[in-house]
CSV table of C-alpha atoms in Angstrom, one decimal:
chain,number,residue,atom,x,y,z
A,275,ALA,CA,0.2,0.1,0.2
A,276,LEU,CA,1.0,3.1,-0.8
A,277,SER,CA,0.4,6.5,2.1
A,278,HIS,CA,-1.8,9.3,1.0
A,279,ASP,CA,1.5,11.6,0.7
A,280,GLY,CA,3.4,9.4,-1.1
A,281,ARG,CA,6.0,9.2,1.2
A,282,TYR,CA,5.3,5.8,2.8
A,283,VAL,CA,5.1,2.4,1.5
A,284,ALA,CA,3.6,-0.8,3.6
A,285,SER,CA,3.8,-4.4,3.1
A,286,ALA,CA,2.0,-7.5,4.3
A,287,SER,CA,3.9,-10.4,5.1
A,288,ARG,CA,3.6,-14.5,5.3
A,289,ASP,CA,6.5,-13.6,8.5
A,290,GLN,CA,3.3,-12.2,10.3
A,291,THR,CA,4.8,-8.6,10.0
A,292,VAL,CA,4.2,-5.5,8.3
A,293,ARG,CA,6.7,-3.4,7.2
A,294,VAL,CA,6.7,0.3,6.5
A,295,TRP,CA,9.5,1.8,4.3
A,296,ASP,CA,10.4,5.8,4.2
A,297,MET,CA,10.5,6.6,0.3
A,298,THR,CA,11.7,10.1,0.4
A,299,VAL,CA,15.3,8.9,1.8
A,300,LYS,CA,17.9,8.4,-1.0
A,301,GLU,CA,18.1,5.1,-0.4
A,302,THR,CA,14.7,3.7,0.7
A,303,LYS,CA,15.1,3.0,4.3
A,304,GLU,CA,12.7,0.7,6.2
A,305,LEU,CA,11.4,2.9,9.0
A,306,GLN,CA,9.3,0.3,11.0
A,307,THR,CA,8.4,-3.4,11.3
A,308,LEU,CA,5.1,-3.7,13.0
A,309,ARG,CA,5.0,-6.9,15.0
A,310,GLY,CA,1.8,-8.6,16.9
A,311,HIS,CA,-0.2,-10.8,14.6
A,312,THR,CA,-0.1,-14.3,15.0
A,313,LYS,CA,-0.6,-15.5,11.5
A,314,GLU,CA,0.0,-14.5,7.9
A,315,VAL,CA,-0.9,-10.6,6.9
A,316,TRP,CA,-3.1,-10.7,3.9
A,317,ALA,CA,-3.8,-6.4,3.2
A,318,VAL,CA,-2.5,-3.5,4.5
A,319,ALA,CA,-4.1,-0.2,3.8
A,320,PHE,CA,-3.1,3.8,4.8
A,321,HIS,CA,-5.4,5.9,6.9
A,322,PRO,CA,-5.6,9.3,5.1
A,323,ASN,CA,-4.1,10.8,7.8
A,324,ASN,CA,-1.0,9.4,7.1
A,325,ARG,CA,0.0,8.2,10.7
A,326,TYR,CA,-2.3,5.3,11.0
A,327,LEU,CA,-2.1,1.7,8.9
A,328,LEU,CA,-4.3,-0.9,9.2
A,329,SER,CA,-3.2,-4.8,8.5
A,330,ALA,CA,-5.6,-7.9,8.0
A,331,SER,CA,-4.6,-11.1,9.1
A,332,TRP,CA,-5.1,-14.6,9.1
A,333,ASP,CA,-5.3,-14.6,13.1
A,334,SER,CA,-8.9,-13.1,13.0
A,335,THR,CA,-7.9,-9.9,13.4
A,336,VAL,CA,-7.7,-6.4,11.6
A,337,ARG,CA,-5.3,-4.1,13.4
A,338,LEU,CA,-4.9,-0.4,13.5
A,339,TRP,CA,-1.3,0.7,13.9
A,340,ASP,CA,0.4,4.3,14.6
A,341,PHE,CA,3.2,3.4,12.2
A,342,LYS,CA,5.4,6.0,13.1
A,343,ALA,CA,5.2,5.3,16.7
A,344,GLY,CA,5.4,1.5,16.0
A,345,THR,CA,2.4,1.0,18.4
A,346,GLU,CA,-1.2,-0.9,17.9
A,347,VAL,CA,-4.1,1.4,18.6
A,348,LYS,CA,-7.0,-1.0,18.2
A,349,ARG,CA,-8.2,-4.5,17.1
A,350,PHE,CA,-11.2,-5.4,14.8
A,351,LYS,CA,-11.7,-9.2,15.9
A,352,HIS,CA,-13.8,-11.7,13.5
A,353,ASN,CA,-14.7,-15.0,13.9
A,354,LEU,CA,-12.6,-16.3,11.6
A,355,ASP,CA,-9.1,-15.0,9.2
A,356,VAL,CA,-9.2,-11.8,7.7
A,357,ASN,CA,-8.4,-12.1,3.7
A,358,GLY,CA,-8.7,-8.6,2.6
A,359,LEU,CA,-9.7,-4.6,3.9
A,360,ALA,CA,-10.3,-1.4,2.2
A,361,LEU,CA,-10.5,1.9,3.9
A,362,ALA,CA,-13.0,4.6,3.1
A,363,ARG,CA,-11.7,7.6,1.7
A,364,ASP,CA,-12.5,9.8,4.7
A,365,GLY,CA,-10.7,7.0,6.9
A,366,ASN,CA,-14.1,6.7,9.0
A,367,THR,CA,-15.3,3.4,7.5
A,368,MET,CA,-13.7,-0.1,7.0
A,369,LEU,CA,-14.6,-2.8,4.6
A,370,THR,CA,-13.0,-6.4,5.8
A,371,GLY,CA,-13.5,-9.9,3.8
A,372,SER,CA,-13.5,-12.8,6.1
A,373,ASP,CA,-13.4,-16.5,5.5
A,374,ASP,CA,-16.6,-16.7,7.5
A,375,LYS,CA,-18.3,-16.0,3.9
A,376,ASN,CA,-18.9,-12.2,5.3
A,377,VAL,CA,-18.2,-8.9,4.4
A,378,TYR,CA,-18.2,-6.1,7.4
A,379,LEU,CA,-18.6,-2.7,7.3
A,380,TRP,CA,-16.7,-1.2,10.6
A,381,ASN,CA,-16.6,2.2,12.4
A,382,VAL,CA,-12.9,3.0,12.6
A,383,ASN,CA,-13.0,5.5,15.0
A,384,THR,CA,-15.2,3.3,17.2
A,385,GLY,CA,-14.0,0.3,16.7
A,386,GLU,CA,-18.1,-1.2,16.1
A,387,GLU,CA,-19.3,-3.5,13.7
A,388,ILE,CA,-21.9,-1.4,11.5
A,389,ARG,CA,-23.3,-3.7,8.8
A,390,ARG,CA,-22.6,-7.3,7.1
A,391,TYR,CA,-23.2,-8.2,3.6
A,392,PRO,CA,-23.9,-11.9,3.3
A,393,GLY,CA,-24.4,-14.0,0.3
A,394,HIS,CA,-21.4,-15.8,-0.6
A,395,THR,CA,-20.4,-19.3,-0.5
A,396,ASP,CA,-16.8,-19.4,0.3
A,397,PHE,CA,-14.1,-17.0,2.0
A,398,VAL,CA,-14.2,-13.3,1.1
A,399,PHE,CA,-10.6,-12.2,-0.5
A,400,ALA,CA,-11.2,-9.3,-1.7
A,401,VAL,CA,-13.6,-6.0,-1.0
A,402,ALA,CA,-13.8,-2.5,-2.2
A,403,PHE,CA,-15.7,1.1,-1.8
A,404,SER,CA,-16.6,3.0,-4.9
A,405,PRO,CA,-15.7,6.3,-5.1
A,406,ASP,CA,-18.9,7.7,-4.9
A,407,GLY,CA,-19.4,6.0,-1.6
A,408,LYS,CA,-22.8,4.1,-2.9
A,409,TYR,CA,-21.8,0.8,-3.5
A,410,VAL,CA,-19.4,-2.3,-2.2
A,411,ALA,CA,-18.3,-5.1,-4.4
A,412,SER,CA,-16.7,-8.1,-3.0
A,413,GLY,CA,-14.9,-11.1,-4.6
A,414,SER,CA,-14.5,-14.5,-3.2
A,415,VAL,CA,-13.5,-18.3,-3.7
A,416,ASP,CA,-16.9,-19.1,-4.5
A,417,LYS,CA,-15.7,-17.6,-8.3
A,418,SER,CA,-18.4,-14.6,-8.2
A,419,VAL,CA,-18.2,-10.6,-7.7
A,420,ARG,CA,-21.3,-9.5,-5.7
A,421,VAL,CA,-22.0,-5.5,-5.5
A,422,PHE,CA,-24.5,-4.5,-2.5
A,423,ASP,CA,-25.9,-0.8,-1.9
A,424,LEU,CA,-23.4,0.7,0.8
A,425,ALA,CA,-26.1,2.2,3.2
A,426,THR,CA,-29.0,-0.3,3.1
A,427,GLY,CA,-26.9,-3.4,2.7
A,428,GLN,CA,-29.1,-4.9,0.1
A,429,PRO,CA,-27.1,-6.7,-3.0
A,430,VAL,CA,-27.6,-5.0,-6.0
A,431,LYS,CA,-25.9,-7.6,-8.5
A,432,THR,CA,-24.0,-10.9,-8.6
A,433,PHE,CA,-21.4,-11.5,-11.4
A,434,ASP,CA,-20.6,-15.0,-12.1
A,435,GLY,CA,-18.3,-16.4,-14.9
A,436,HIS,CA,-14.8,-16.7,-13.0
A,437,THR,CA,-13.6,-19.9,-13.6
A,438,GLU,CA,-11.3,-19.7,-10.0
A,439,SER,CA,-11.1,-17.4,-6.6
A,440,VAL,CA,-12.0,-13.8,-7.2
A,441,THR,CA,-8.9,-12.3,-5.7
A,442,ASN,CA,-9.0,-8.7,-6.3
A,443,VAL,CA,-11.9,-6.3,-7.1
A,444,ALA,CA,-11.8,-2.3,-8.0
A,445,PHE,CA,-14.5,0.1,-9.1
A,446,THR,CA,-13.7,2.2,-12.1
A,447,PRO,CA,-13.4,6.1,-11.2
A,448,ASP,CA,-16.9,7.2,-12.2
A,449,SER,CA,-18.2,4.1,-10.1
A,450,ARG,CA,-19.8,2.5,-13.1
A,451,PHE,CA,-18.1,-0.5,-13.7
A,452,VAL,CA,-16.7,-3.5,-11.2
A,453,LEU,CA,-13.2,-5.1,-12.2
A,454,SER,CA,-12.4,-8.5,-11.2
A,455,SER,CA,-9.3,-10.7,-11.3
A,456,GLY,CA,-8.1,-13.6,-9.8
A,457,ASP,CA,-8.5,-16.7,-12.2
């Protein structure tokens, strides 16, 4: 993930760490190694305040880090492994995709679950917010992409046709199309 100011890069790792690099120095330098997850880390996203970073792990948590201080600020607990996450542009809400076949919408500030988007029949690997803030997309091992109304949680459309797991989803800038990949 790239920070909003373009200064930092973060990586998720199978070694259970999140690493943050400062890209403004002549020779890219590792700024911080964030430790605390107990299983592989599969997704990272920077908060727009350029101080916080989120990480999703197979240890059934998403963690909010103050990456400059190297400390955990908040933990979002799930029932099963967490594979993907997306942060809203304002940084106030977050989507997560879990092995329990659900997509979750969280209040980042309070740590509370706001809504659940069910419907997948297998692990959810990828999640995304539409740029206009109206929709949520998810991709799953069930080979489908689902789009939900963000505010109501109602399903809008299901796209089938992948021959293997959907590992990434993204909206076009006009929020009109969903792109998916994996197979």
